[in-house]
């Protein structure tokens, strides 16, 4: 148990559906991330939030919309996805700013396995 | 058409032997590296990390070696156990904001009884 939880663990949706993935971290961290892990590519960073502000958006299609209402919660809103968006979506968190300019360890949740039909 | 998955290198070792998993990284300016273990159906789990001002770091049964000259990272697992069977990823922090990690494709470790 890493202290990062994700719901749902599995999700099947049609291309016209709207759904949301939820992530919650219980570690007191100030940064949260969304990653995509598919069978065809290494783990890909999608979004980074630090102190609830988005600081990174790696050219992710607009059908993925993140939301970070507070430092403990992160959502990924999904709308009109494509079958190629089927993947494992992982949330991670870290504590930034312990030492200026230094990156810190990211802790991952178990992921949401998404299947788009 | 047929779906082609990511082809992972596979390392098979006998239980009790030592394992060495290698990773080549891309950015000579990367200053922080992490090894993760991912078991089937789970998210990546932190194993050990190392900063670029070090060339070796030891944990419990694991050692990470960093060779900045050739941009190479390795993970050594002593006395490999069946529970070590998993996919192992290296991640390098390529900087900018400070939390921009690039992950390798992973190596699948299979422990033989």
mmCIF file with all atom_site columns, C-alpha atoms in Angstrom:
data_model
loop_
_atom_site.group_PDB
_atom_site.id
_atom_site.type_symbol
_atom_site.label_atom_id
_atom_site.label_alt_id
_atom_site.label_comp_id
_atom_site.label_asym_id
_atom_site.label_entity_id
_atom_site.label_seq_id
_atom_site.pdbx_PDB_ins_code
_atom_site.Cartn_x
_atom_site.Cartn_y
_atom_site.Cartn_z
_atom_site.occupancy
_atom_site.B_iso_or_equiv
_atom_site.pdbx_formal_charge
_atom_site.auth_seq_id
_atom_site.auth_comp_id
_atom_site.auth_asym_id
_atom_site.auth_atom_id
_atom_site.pdbx_PDB_model_num
ATOM 1   C CA . UNK A 1 1   ? 0.000   0.000   0.000   1.00 0.00 ? 1   UNK A CA 1
ATOM 2   C CA . UNK A 1 2   ? 1.690   3.200   -1.186  1.00 0.00 ? 2   UNK A CA 1
ATOM 3   C CA . UNK A 1 3   ? -0.754  5.743   0.226   1.00 0.00 ? 3   UNK A CA 1
ATOM 4   C CA . UNK A 1 4   ? -2.125  6.587   -3.204  1.00 0.00 ? 4   UNK A CA 1
ATOM 5   C CA . UNK A 1 5   ? -5.553  5.204   -4.078  1.00 0.00 ? 5   UNK A CA 1
ATOM 6   C CA . UNK A 1 6   ? -7.345  5.214   -7.405  1.00 0.00 ? 6   UNK A CA 1
ATOM 7   C CA . UNK A 1 7   ? -10.953 4.536   -8.359  1.00 0.00 ? 7   UNK A CA 1
ATOM 8   C CA . UNK A 1 8   ? -12.346 2.826   -10.220 1.00 0.00 ? 8   UNK A CA 1
ATOM 9   C CA . UNK A 1 9   ? -9.810  0.052   -10.675 1.00 0.00 ? 9   UNK A CA 1
ATOM 10  C CA . UNK A 1 10  ? -11.440 -1.050  -13.926 1.00 0.00 ? 10  UNK A CA 1
ATOM 11  C CA . UNK A 1 11  ? -13.558 0.909   -16.371 1.00 0.00 ? 11  UNK A CA 1
ATOM 12  C CA . UNK A 1 12  ? -15.198 0.030   -19.671 1.00 0.00 ? 12  UNK A CA 1
ATOM 13  C CA . UNK A 1 13  ? -16.689 2.889   -21.642 1.00 0.00 ? 13  UNK A CA 1
ATOM 14  C CA . UNK A 1 14  ? -18.044 3.628   -25.071 1.00 0.00 ? 14  UNK A CA 1
ATOM 15  C CA . UNK A 1 15  ? -16.609 6.346   -27.257 1.00 0.00 ? 15  UNK A CA 1
ATOM 16  C CA . UNK A 1 16  ? -19.502 8.694   -26.547 1.00 0.00 ? 16  UNK A CA 1
ATOM 17  C CA . UNK A 1 17  ? -19.424 8.321   -22.759 1.00 0.00 ? 17  UNK A CA 1
ATOM 18  C CA . UNK A 1 18  ? -18.127 10.753  -20.178 1.00 0.00 ? 18  UNK A CA 1
ATOM 19  C CA . UNK A 1 19  ? -16.382 9.325   -17.157 1.00 0.00 ? 19  UNK A CA 1
ATOM 20  C CA . UNK A 1 20  ? -13.938 10.458  -14.498 1.00 0.00 ? 20  UNK A CA 1
ATOM 21  C CA . UNK A 1 21  ? -11.004 8.797   -12.818 1.00 0.00 ? 21  UNK A CA 1
ATOM 22  C CA . UNK A 1 22  ? -10.236 9.691   -9.240  1.00 0.00 ? 22  UNK A CA 1
ATOM 23  C CA . UNK A 1 23  ? -6.979  9.684   -7.336  1.00 0.00 ? 23  UNK A CA 1
ATOM 24  C CA . UNK A 1 24  ? -6.403  10.422  -3.679  1.00 0.00 ? 24  UNK A CA 1
ATOM 25  C CA . UNK A 1 25  ? -3.089  10.592  -1.860  1.00 0.00 ? 25  UNK A CA 1
ATOM 26  C CA . UNK A 1 26  ? -2.749  10.181  1.894   1.00 0.00 ? 26  UNK A CA 1
ATOM 27  C CA . UNK A 1 27  ? 0.924   11.124  2.085   1.00 0.00 ? 27  UNK A CA 1
ATOM 28  C CA . UNK A 1 28  ? 0.683   14.875  2.595   1.00 0.00 ? 28  UNK A CA 1
ATOM 29  C CA . UNK A 1 29  ? 2.390   15.496  -0.744  1.00 0.00 ? 29  UNK A CA 1
ATOM 30  C CA . UNK A 1 30  ? 2.103   18.720  -2.723  1.00 0.00 ? 30  UNK A CA 1
ATOM 31  C CA . UNK A 1 31  ? 2.447   17.427  -6.283  1.00 0.00 ? 31  UNK A CA 1
ATOM 32  C CA . UNK A 1 32  ? 0.342   14.925  -8.239  1.00 0.00 ? 32  UNK A CA 1
ATOM 33  C CA . UNK A 1 33  ? 0.653   13.359  -11.662 1.00 0.00 ? 33  UNK A CA 1
ATOM 34  C CA . UNK A 1 34  ? -1.255  11.421  -14.287 1.00 0.00 ? 34  UNK A CA 1
ATOM 35  C CA . UNK A 1 35  ? 0.562   8.824   -16.373 1.00 0.00 ? 35  UNK A CA 1
ATOM 36  C CA . UNK A 1 36  ? -0.589  6.566   -19.185 1.00 0.00 ? 36  UNK A CA 1
ATOM 37  C CA . UNK A 1 37  ? 0.779   3.031   -19.488 1.00 0.00 ? 37  UNK A CA 1
ATOM 38  C CA . UNK A 1 38  ? -0.144  1.211   -22.655 1.00 0.00 ? 38  UNK A CA 1
ATOM 39  C CA . UNK A 1 39  ? 1.002   -2.065  -24.112 1.00 0.00 ? 39  UNK A CA 1
ATOM 40  C CA . UNK A 1 40  ? 2.815   -0.317  -26.942 1.00 0.00 ? 40  UNK A CA 1
ATOM 41  C CA . UNK A 1 41  ? 4.782   2.407   -25.161 1.00 0.00 ? 41  UNK A CA 1
ATOM 42  C CA . UNK A 1 42  ? 6.717   3.020   -21.965 1.00 0.00 ? 42  UNK A CA 1
ATOM 43  C CA . UNK A 1 43  ? 5.069   4.918   -19.149 1.00 0.00 ? 43  UNK A CA 1
ATOM 44  C CA . UNK A 1 44  ? 4.114   8.406   -20.404 1.00 0.00 ? 44  UNK A CA 1
ATOM 45  C CA . UNK A 1 45  ? 3.667   11.510  -18.290 1.00 0.00 ? 45  UNK A CA 1
ATOM 46  C CA . UNK A 1 46  ? 0.375   13.285  -19.072 1.00 0.00 ? 46  UNK A CA 1
ATOM 47  C CA . UNK A 1 47  ? -0.133  16.003  -16.466 1.00 0.00 ? 47  UNK A CA 1
ATOM 48  C CA . UNK A 1 48  ? 1.676   17.467  -13.475 1.00 0.00 ? 48  UNK A CA 1
ATOM 49  C CA . UNK A 1 49  ? 0.074   19.503  -10.713 1.00 0.00 ? 49  UNK A CA 1
ATOM 50  C CA . UNK A 1 50  ? 2.071   21.291  -8.061  1.00 0.00 ? 50  UNK A CA 1
ATOM 51  C CA . UNK A 1 51  ? 0.268   23.108  -5.251  1.00 0.00 ? 51  UNK A CA 1
ATOM 52  C CA . UNK A 1 52  ? -2.939  22.522  -7.217  1.00 0.00 ? 52  UNK A CA 1
ATOM 53  C CA . UNK A 1 53  ? -1.669  24.348  -10.302 1.00 0.00 ? 53  UNK A CA 1
ATOM 54  C CA . UNK A 1 54  ? -1.003  22.557  -13.550 1.00 0.00 ? 54  UNK A CA 1
ATOM 55  C CA . UNK A 1 55  ? 2.671   22.881  -14.427 1.00 0.00 ? 55  UNK A CA 1
ATOM 56  C CA . UNK A 1 56  ? 3.030   20.295  -17.162 1.00 0.00 ? 56  UNK A CA 1
ATOM 57  C CA . UNK A 1 57  ? 0.820   19.149  -19.999 1.00 0.00 ? 57  UNK A CA 1
ATOM 58  C CA . UNK A 1 58  ? 2.615   16.842  -22.349 1.00 0.00 ? 58  UNK A CA 1
ATOM 59  C CA . UNK A 1 59  ? 0.612   17.491  -25.519 1.00 0.00 ? 59  UNK A CA 1
ATOM 60  C CA . UNK A 1 60  ? -2.302  15.440  -24.279 1.00 0.00 ? 60  UNK A CA 1
ATOM 61  C CA . UNK A 1 61  ? -5.472  15.515  -26.426 1.00 0.00 ? 61  UNK A CA 1
ATOM 62  C CA . UNK A 1 62  ? -8.251  17.689  -25.079 1.00 0.00 ? 62  UNK A CA 1
ATOM 63  C CA . UNK A 1 63  ? -10.513 14.676  -24.601 1.00 0.00 ? 63  UNK A CA 1
ATOM 64  C CA . UNK A 1 64  ? -8.517  14.229  -21.386 1.00 0.00 ? 64  UNK A CA 1
ATOM 65  C CA . UNK A 1 65  ? -9.176  16.977  -18.852 1.00 0.00 ? 65  UNK A CA 1
ATOM 66  C CA . UNK A 1 66  ? -7.468  16.998  -15.451 1.00 0.00 ? 66  UNK A CA 1
ATOM 67  C CA . UNK A 1 67  ? -8.736  18.644  -12.303 1.00 0.00 ? 67  UNK A CA 1
ATOM 68  C CA . UNK A 1 68  ? -6.946  19.148  -8.998  1.00 0.00 ? 68  UNK A CA 1
ATOM 69  C CA . UNK A 1 69  ? -9.328  20.658  -6.424  1.00 0.00 ? 69  UNK A CA 1
ATOM 70  C CA . UNK A 1 70  ? -6.829  20.325  -3.577  1.00 0.00 ? 70  UNK A CA 1
ATOM 71  C CA . UNK A 1 71  ? -3.443  18.816  -2.905  1.00 0.00 ? 71  UNK A CA 1
ATOM 72  C CA . UNK A 1 72  ? -4.881  15.430  -1.940  1.00 0.00 ? 72  UNK A CA 1
ATOM 73  C CA . UNK A 1 73  ? -7.221  14.827  -4.866  1.00 0.00 ? 73  UNK A CA 1
ATOM 74  C CA . UNK A 1 74  ? -6.738  14.563  -8.597  1.00 0.00 ? 74  UNK A CA 1
ATOM 75  C CA . UNK A 1 75  ? -9.276  13.759  -11.281 1.00 0.00 ? 75  UNK A CA 1
ATOM 76  C CA . UNK A 1 76  ? -9.019  12.868  -14.933 1.00 0.00 ? 76  UNK A CA 1
ATOM 77  C CA . UNK A 1 77  ? -12.189 13.615  -16.858 1.00 0.00 ? 77  UNK A CA 1
ATOM 78  C CA . UNK A 1 78  ? -12.664 11.544  -19.988 1.00 0.00 ? 78  UNK A CA 1
ATOM 79  C CA . UNK A 1 79  ? -14.856 12.525  -22.932 1.00 0.00 ? 79  UNK A CA 1
ATOM 80  C CA . UNK A 1 80  ? -15.300 10.979  -26.396 1.00 0.00 ? 80  UNK A CA 1
ATOM 81  C CA . UNK A 1 81  ? -12.300 8.724   -26.069 1.00 0.00 ? 81  UNK A CA 1
ATOM 82  C CA . UNK A 1 82  ? -10.919 6.519   -28.818 1.00 0.00 ? 82  UNK A CA 1
ATOM 83  C CA . UNK A 1 83  ? -10.127 2.795   -28.647 1.00 0.00 ? 83  UNK A CA 1
ATOM 84  C CA . UNK A 1 84  ? -6.404  3.629   -28.707 1.00 0.00 ? 84  UNK A CA 1
ATOM 85  C CA . UNK A 1 85  ? -6.884  5.397   -25.372 1.00 0.00 ? 85  UNK A CA 1
ATOM 86  C CA . UNK A 1 86  ? -7.363  2.013   -23.746 1.00 0.00 ? 86  UNK A CA 1
ATOM 87  C CA . UNK A 1 87  ? -4.545  1.711   -21.215 1.00 0.00 ? 87  UNK A CA 1
ATOM 88  C CA . UNK A 1 88  ? -3.647  1.674   -17.547 1.00 0.00 ? 88  UNK A CA 1
ATOM 89  C CA . UNK A 1 89  ? -3.898  5.186   -16.107 1.00 0.00 ? 89  UNK A CA 1
ATOM 90  C CA . UNK A 1 90  ? -1.642  5.734   -13.158 1.00 0.00 ? 90  UNK A CA 1
ATOM 91  C CA . UNK A 1 91  ? -1.680  8.489   -10.599 1.00 0.00 ? 91  UNK A CA 1
ATOM 92  C CA . UNK A 1 92  ? 1.407   9.429   -8.593  1.00 0.00 ? 92  UNK A CA 1
ATOM 93  C CA . UNK A 1 93  ? 2.320   11.959  -5.942  1.00 0.00 ? 93  UNK A CA 1
ATOM 94  C CA . UNK A 1 94  ? 5.489   13.463  -4.527  1.00 0.00 ? 94  UNK A CA 1
ATOM 95  C CA . UNK A 1 95  ? 6.645   16.098  -2.089  1.00 0.00 ? 95  UNK A CA 1
ATOM 96  C CA . UNK A 1 96  ? 8.349   18.879  -3.966  1.00 0.00 ? 96  UNK A CA 1
ATOM 97  C CA . UNK A 1 97  ? 10.573  21.602  -2.632  1.00 0.00 ? 97  UNK A CA 1
ATOM 98  C CA . UNK A 1 98  ? 12.337  19.633  0.090   1.00 0.00 ? 98  UNK A CA 1
ATOM 99  C CA . UNK A 1 99  ? 15.583  20.780  -1.475  1.00 0.00 ? 99  UNK A CA 1
ATOM 100 C CA . UNK A 1 100 ? 15.401  23.602  -4.016  1.00 0.00 ? 100 UNK A CA 1
ATOM 101 C CA . UNK A 1 101 ? 15.773  22.353  -7.552  1.00 0.00 ? 101 UNK A CA 1
ATOM 102 C CA . UNK A 1 102 ? 15.855  18.680  -6.623  1.00 0.00 ? 102 UNK A CA 1
ATOM 103 C CA . UNK A 1 103 ? 13.320  16.132  -7.811  1.00 0.00 ? 103 UNK A CA 1
ATOM 104 C CA . UNK A 1 104 ? 11.816  13.740  -5.283  1.00 0.00 ? 104 UNK A CA 1
ATOM 105 C CA . UNK A 1 105 ? 10.485  10.210  -5.397  1.00 0.00 ? 105 UNK A CA 1
ATOM 106 C CA . UNK A 1 106 ? 7.073   9.675   -6.925  1.00 0.00 ? 106 UNK A CA 1
ATOM 107 C CA . UNK A 1 107 ? 4.720   7.159   -5.365  1.00 0.00 ? 107 UNK A CA 1
ATOM 108 C CA . UNK A 1 108 ? 2.188   5.466   -7.605  1.00 0.00 ? 108 UNK A CA 1
ATOM 109 C CA . UNK A 1 109 ? -1.343  4.267   -7.126  1.00 0.00 ? 109 UNK A CA 1
ATOM 110 C CA . UNK A 1 110 ? -2.542  0.889   -8.442  1.00 0.00 ? 110 UNK A CA 1
ATOM 111 C CA . UNK A 1 111 ? -3.974  2.411   -11.609 1.00 0.00 ? 111 UNK A CA 1
ATOM 112 C CA . UNK A 1 112 ? -7.288  2.334   -13.439 1.00 0.00 ? 112 UNK A CA 1
ATOM 113 C CA . UNK A 1 113 ? -7.484  -0.182  -16.270 1.00 0.00 ? 113 UNK A CA 1
ATOM 114 C CA . UNK A 1 114 ? -9.511  1.555   -18.988 1.00 0.00 ? 114 UNK A CA 1
ATOM 115 C CA . UNK A 1 115 ? -11.056 -0.148  -21.987 1.00 0.00 ? 115 UNK A CA 1
ATOM 116 C CA . UNK A 1 116 ? -12.678 2.019   -24.659 1.00 0.00 ? 116 UNK A CA 1
ATOM 117 C CA . UNK A 1 117 ? -15.047 0.196   -26.969 1.00 0.00 ? 117 UNK A CA 1
ATOM 118 C CA . UNK B 2 1   ? -5.063  -5.816  -37.388 1.00 0.00 ? 1   UNK B CA 1
ATOM 119 C CA . UNK B 2 2   ? -2.933  -7.614  -34.851 1.00 0.00 ? 2   UNK B CA 1
ATOM 120 C CA . UNK B 2 3   ? -1.947  -5.593  -31.801 1.00 0.00 ? 3   UNK B CA 1
ATOM 121 C CA . UNK B 2 4   ? 1.783   -5.473  -31.230 1.00 0.00 ? 4   UNK B CA 1
ATOM 122 C CA . UNK B 2 5   ? 2.798   -4.960  -27.655 1.00 0.00 ? 5   UNK B CA 1
ATOM 123 C CA . UNK B 2 6   ? 5.971   -3.452  -26.303 1.00 0.00 ? 6   UNK B CA 1
ATOM 124 C CA . UNK B 2 7   ? 8.665   -6.100  -26.469 1.00 0.00 ? 7   UNK B CA 1
ATOM 125 C CA . UNK B 2 8   ? 10.253  -6.271  -23.043 1.00 0.00 ? 8   UNK B CA 1
ATOM 126 C CA . UNK B 2 9   ? 13.685  -7.745  -22.509 1.00 0.00 ? 9   UNK B CA 1
ATOM 127 C CA . UNK B 2 10  ? 13.428  -10.713 -20.200 1.00 0.00 ? 10  UNK B CA 1
ATOM 128 C CA . UNK B 2 11  ? 15.890  -11.875 -17.598 1.00 0.00 ? 11  UNK B CA 1
ATOM 129 C CA . UNK B 2 12  ? 15.494  -15.349 -16.153 1.00 0.00 ? 12  UNK B CA 1
ATOM 130 C CA . UNK B 2 13  ? 17.449  -16.273 -13.039 1.00 0.00 ? 13  UNK B CA 1
ATOM 131 C CA . UNK B 2 14  ? 17.522  -19.175 -10.645 1.00 0.00 ? 14  UNK B CA 1
ATOM 132 C CA . UNK B 2 15  ? 16.143  -18.593 -7.191  1.00 0.00 ? 15  UNK B CA 1
ATOM 133 C CA . UNK B 2 16  ? 18.995  -17.629 -4.898  1.00 0.00 ? 16  UNK B CA 1
ATOM 134 C CA . UNK B 2 17  ? 21.207  -16.230 -7.656  1.00 0.00 ? 17  UNK B CA 1
ATOM 135 C CA . UNK B 2 18  ? 21.972  -12.548 -8.056  1.00 0.00 ? 18  UNK B CA 1
ATOM 136 C CA . UNK B 2 19  ? 20.198  -10.516 -10.734 1.00 0.00 ? 19  UNK B CA 1
ATOM 137 C CA . UNK B 2 20  ? 21.509  -7.549  -12.658 1.00 0.00 ? 20  UNK B CA 1
ATOM 138 C CA . UNK B 2 21  ? 19.096  -5.382  -14.619 1.00 0.00 ? 21  UNK B CA 1
ATOM 139 C CA . UNK B 2 22  ? 20.500  -2.692  -16.870 1.00 0.00 ? 22  UNK B CA 1
ATOM 140 C CA . UNK B 2 23  ? 19.192  0.597   -18.147 1.00 0.00 ? 23  UNK B CA 1
ATOM 141 C CA . UNK B 2 24  ? 20.638  3.113   -20.582 1.00 0.00 ? 24  UNK B CA 1
ATOM 142 C CA . UNK B 2 25  ? 19.424  6.656   -20.087 1.00 0.00 ? 25  UNK B CA 1
ATOM 143 C CA . UNK B 2 26  ? 19.298  9.436   -22.597 1.00 0.00 ? 26  UNK B CA 1
ATOM 144 C CA . UNK B 2 27  ? 20.076  12.796  -21.031 1.00 0.00 ? 27  UNK B CA 1
ATOM 145 C CA . UNK B 2 28  ? 23.543  13.568  -19.691 1.00 0.00 ? 28  UNK B CA 1
ATOM 146 C CA . UNK B 2 29  ? 22.008  16.363  -17.581 1.00 0.00 ? 29  UNK B CA 1
ATOM 147 C CA . UNK B 2 30  ? 19.657  14.011  -15.733 1.00 0.00 ? 30  UNK B CA 1
ATOM 148 C CA . UNK B 2 31  ? 20.334  14.338  -12.036 1.00 0.00 ? 31  UNK B CA 1
ATOM 149 C CA . UNK B 2 32  ? 18.049  11.854  -10.329 1.00 0.00 ? 32  UNK B CA 1
ATOM 150 C CA . UNK B 2 33  ? 17.211  8.240   -11.078 1.00 0.00 ? 33  UNK B CA 1
ATOM 151 C CA . UNK B 2 34  ? 14.714  5.781   -9.651  1.00 0.00 ? 34  UNK B CA 1
ATOM 152 C CA . UNK B 2 35  ? 14.177  2.058   -10.027 1.00 0.00 ? 35  UNK B CA 1
ATOM 153 C CA . UNK B 2 36  ? 10.600  0.825   -9.841  1.00 0.00 ? 36  UNK B CA 1
ATOM 154 C CA . UNK B 2 37  ? 9.153   -2.678  -9.636  1.00 0.00 ? 37  UNK B CA 1
ATOM 155 C CA . UNK B 2 38  ? 5.765   -3.400  -11.168 1.00 0.00 ? 38  UNK B CA 1
ATOM 156 C CA . UNK B 2 39  ? 3.933   -6.608  -10.473 1.00 0.00 ? 39  UNK B CA 1
ATOM 157 C CA . UNK B 2 40  ? 1.019   -7.755  -12.560 1.00 0.00 ? 40  UNK B CA 1
ATOM 158 C CA . UNK B 2 41  ? -2.112  -5.735  -11.837 1.00 0.00 ? 41  UNK B CA 1
ATOM 159 C CA . UNK B 2 42  ? -0.320  -3.196  -9.662  1.00 0.00 ? 42  UNK B CA 1
ATOM 160 C CA . UNK B 2 43  ? 1.206   0.225   -10.003 1.00 0.00 ? 43  UNK B CA 1
ATOM 161 C CA . UNK B 2 44  ? 4.981   0.795   -10.019 1.00 0.00 ? 44  UNK B CA 1
ATOM 162 C CA . UNK B 2 45  ? 6.547   0.417   -6.590  1.00 0.00 ? 45  UNK B CA 1
ATOM 163 C CA . UNK B 2 46  ? 9.612   2.418   -5.535  1.00 0.00 ? 46  UNK B CA 1
ATOM 164 C CA . UNK B 2 47  ? 12.698  0.277   -4.941  1.00 0.00 ? 47  UNK B CA 1
ATOM 165 C CA . UNK B 2 48  ? 15.706  2.563   -4.730  1.00 0.00 ? 48  UNK B CA 1
ATOM 166 C CA . UNK B 2 49  ? 16.927  5.894   -6.030  1.00 0.00 ? 49  UNK B CA 1
ATOM 167 C CA . UNK B 2 50  ? 20.241  7.624   -6.668  1.00 0.00 ? 50  UNK B CA 1
ATOM 168 C CA . UNK B 2 51  ? 21.306  11.183  -7.384  1.00 0.00 ? 51  UNK B CA 1
ATOM 169 C CA . UNK B 2 52  ? 23.949  12.094  -9.914  1.00 0.00 ? 52  UNK B CA 1
ATOM 170 C CA . UNK B 2 53  ? 26.488  13.053  -7.265  1.00 0.00 ? 53  UNK B CA 1
ATOM 171 C CA . UNK B 2 54  ? 26.751  9.382   -6.289  1.00 0.00 ? 54  UNK B CA 1
ATOM 172 C CA . UNK B 2 55  ? 27.803  6.290   -8.221  1.00 0.00 ? 55  UNK B CA 1
ATOM 173 C CA . UNK B 2 56  ? 26.490  3.612   -5.888  1.00 0.00 ? 56  UNK B CA 1
ATOM 174 C CA . UNK B 2 57  ? 23.726  3.232   -3.374  1.00 0.00 ? 57  UNK B CA 1
ATOM 175 C CA . UNK B 2 58  ? 22.685  0.185   -1.401  1.00 0.00 ? 58  UNK B CA 1
ATOM 176 C CA . UNK B 2 59  ? 19.390  -0.844  0.051   1.00 0.00 ? 59  UNK B CA 1
ATOM 177 C CA . UNK B 2 60  ? 18.091  -4.062  1.469   1.00 0.00 ? 60  UNK B CA 1
ATOM 178 C CA . UNK B 2 61  ? 19.187  -6.755  -1.015  1.00 0.00 ? 61  UNK B CA 1
ATOM 179 C CA . UNK B 2 62  ? 19.363  -4.141  -3.795  1.00 0.00 ? 62  UNK B CA 1
ATOM 180 C CA . UNK B 2 63  ? 22.173  -1.979  -5.111  1.00 0.00 ? 63  UNK B CA 1
ATOM 181 C CA . UNK B 2 64  ? 21.995  0.701   -7.775  1.00 0.00 ? 64  UNK B CA 1
ATOM 182 C CA . UNK B 2 65  ? 25.066  1.648   -9.759  1.00 0.00 ? 65  UNK B CA 1
ATOM 183 C CA . UNK B 2 66  ? 25.307  4.809   -11.842 1.00 0.00 ? 66  UNK B CA 1
ATOM 184 C CA . UNK B 2 67  ? 27.887  5.309   -14.571 1.00 0.00 ? 67  UNK B CA 1
ATOM 185 C CA . UNK B 2 68  ? 27.501  8.848   -15.858 1.00 0.00 ? 68  UNK B CA 1
ATOM 186 C CA . UNK B 2 69  ? 30.302  8.473   -18.384 1.00 0.00 ? 69  UNK B CA 1
ATOM 187 C CA . UNK B 2 70  ? 28.335  5.979   -20.441 1.00 0.00 ? 70  UNK B CA 1
ATOM 188 C CA . UNK B 2 71  ? 24.882  6.989   -19.169 1.00 0.00 ? 71  UNK B CA 1
ATOM 189 C CA . UNK B 2 72  ? 24.182  3.612   -17.672 1.00 0.00 ? 72  UNK B CA 1
ATOM 190 C CA . UNK B 2 73  ? 22.229  2.558   -14.629 1.00 0.00 ? 73  UNK B CA 1
ATOM 191 C CA . UNK B 2 74  ? 22.002  -0.927  -13.151 1.00 0.00 ? 74  UNK B CA 1
ATOM 192 C CA . UNK B 2 75  ? 19.997  -2.621  -10.444 1.00 0.00 ? 75  UNK B CA 1
ATOM 193 C CA . UNK B 2 76  ? 21.499  -5.552  -8.625  1.00 0.00 ? 76  UNK B CA 1
ATOM 194 C CA . UNK B 2 77  ? 19.252  -7.848  -6.606  1.00 0.00 ? 77  UNK B CA 1
ATOM 195 C CA . UNK B 2 78  ? 21.006  -10.228 -4.248  1.00 0.00 ? 78  UNK B CA 1
ATOM 196 C CA . UNK B 2 79  ? 19.679  -13.729 -3.581  1.00 0.00 ? 79  UNK B CA 1
ATOM 197 C CA . UNK B 2 80  ? 16.748  -13.350 -5.952  1.00 0.00 ? 80  UNK B CA 1
ATOM 198 C CA . UNK B 2 81  ? 13.465  -14.698 -4.635  1.00 0.00 ? 81  UNK B CA 1
ATOM 199 C CA . UNK B 2 82  ? 10.226  -15.731 -6.386  1.00 0.00 ? 82  UNK B CA 1
ATOM 200 C CA . UNK B 2 83  ? 8.593   -12.558 -5.085  1.00 0.00 ? 83  UNK B CA 1
ATOM 201 C CA . UNK B 2 84  ? 11.077  -10.530 -7.104  1.00 0.00 ? 84  UNK B CA 1
ATOM 202 C CA . UNK B 2 85  ? 9.421   -11.647 -10.349 1.00 0.00 ? 85  UNK B CA 1
ATOM 203 C CA . UNK B 2 86  ? 8.079   -8.463  -11.935 1.00 0.00 ? 86  UNK B CA 1
ATOM 204 C CA . UNK B 2 87  ? 8.829   -5.805  -14.533 1.00 0.00 ? 87  UNK B CA 1
ATOM 205 C CA . UNK B 2 88  ? 11.540  -3.378  -13.458 1.00 0.00 ? 88  UNK B CA 1
ATOM 206 C CA . UNK B 2 89  ? 11.675  0.195   -14.787 1.00 0.00 ? 89  UNK B CA 1
ATOM 207 C CA . UNK B 2 90  ? 14.329  2.815   -14.535 1.00 0.00 ? 90  UNK B CA 1
ATOM 208 C CA . UNK B 2 91  ? 13.274  6.459   -14.550 1.00 0.00 ? 91  UNK B CA 1
ATOM 209 C CA . UNK B 2 92  ? 15.453  9.512   -15.108 1.00 0.00 ? 92  UNK B CA 1
ATOM 210 C CA . UNK B 2 93  ? 14.543  13.035  -14.146 1.00 0.00 ? 93  UNK B CA 1
ATOM 211 C CA . UNK B 2 94  ? 15.227  15.199  -17.161 1.00 0.00 ? 94  UNK B CA 1
ATOM 212 C CA . UNK B 2 95  ? 14.763  18.408  -15.286 1.00 0.00 ? 95  UNK B CA 1
ATOM 213 C CA . UNK B 2 96  ? 13.007  21.589  -16.235 1.00 0.00 ? 96  UNK B CA 1
ATOM 214 C CA . UNK B 2 97  ? 10.409  21.776  -13.528 1.00 0.00 ? 97  UNK B CA 1
ATOM 215 C CA . UNK B 2 98  ? 12.215  19.136  -11.554 1.00 0.00 ? 98  UNK B CA 1
ATOM 216 C CA . UNK B 2 99  ? 9.604   16.470  -11.768 1.00 0.00 ? 99  UNK B CA 1
ATOM 217 C CA . UNK B 2 100 ? 9.747   15.397  -15.350 1.00 0.00 ? 100 UNK B CA 1
ATOM 218 C CA . UNK B 2 101 ? 10.615  11.727  -15.356 1.00 0.00 ? 101 UNK B CA 1
ATOM 219 C CA . UNK B 2 102 ? 11.196  9.636   -18.448 1.00 0.00 ? 102 UNK B CA 1
ATOM 220 C CA . UNK B 2 103 ? 10.720  5.923   -18.004 1.00 0.00 ? 103 UNK B CA 1
ATOM 221 C CA . UNK B 2 104 ? 12.490  3.097   -19.744 1.00 0.00 ? 104 UNK B CA 1
ATOM 222 C CA . UNK B 2 105 ? 10.493  0.299   -21.381 1.00 0.00 ? 105 UNK B CA 1
ATOM 223 C CA . UNK B 2 106 ? 11.235  -2.081  -18.538 1.00 0.00 ? 106 UNK B CA 1
ATOM 224 C CA . UNK B 2 107 ? 12.798  -5.508  -18.088 1.00 0.00 ? 107 UNK B CA 1
ATOM 225 C CA . UNK B 2 108 ? 10.798  -8.541  -17.077 1.00 0.00 ? 108 UNK B CA 1
ATOM 226 C CA . UNK B 2 109 ? 12.507  -10.579 -14.372 1.00 0.00 ? 109 UNK B CA 1
ATOM 227 C CA . UNK B 2 110 ? 11.469  -14.216 -14.071 1.00 0.00 ? 110 UNK B CA 1
ATOM 228 C CA . UNK B 2 111 ? 12.728  -16.199 -11.112 1.00 0.00 ? 111 UNK B CA 1
ATOM 229 C CA . UNK B 2 112 ? 12.998  -19.912 -11.752 1.00 0.00 ? 112 UNK B CA 1
ATOM 230 C CA . UNK B 2 113 ? 12.486  -22.377 -8.881  1.00 0.00 ? 113 UNK B CA 1
#
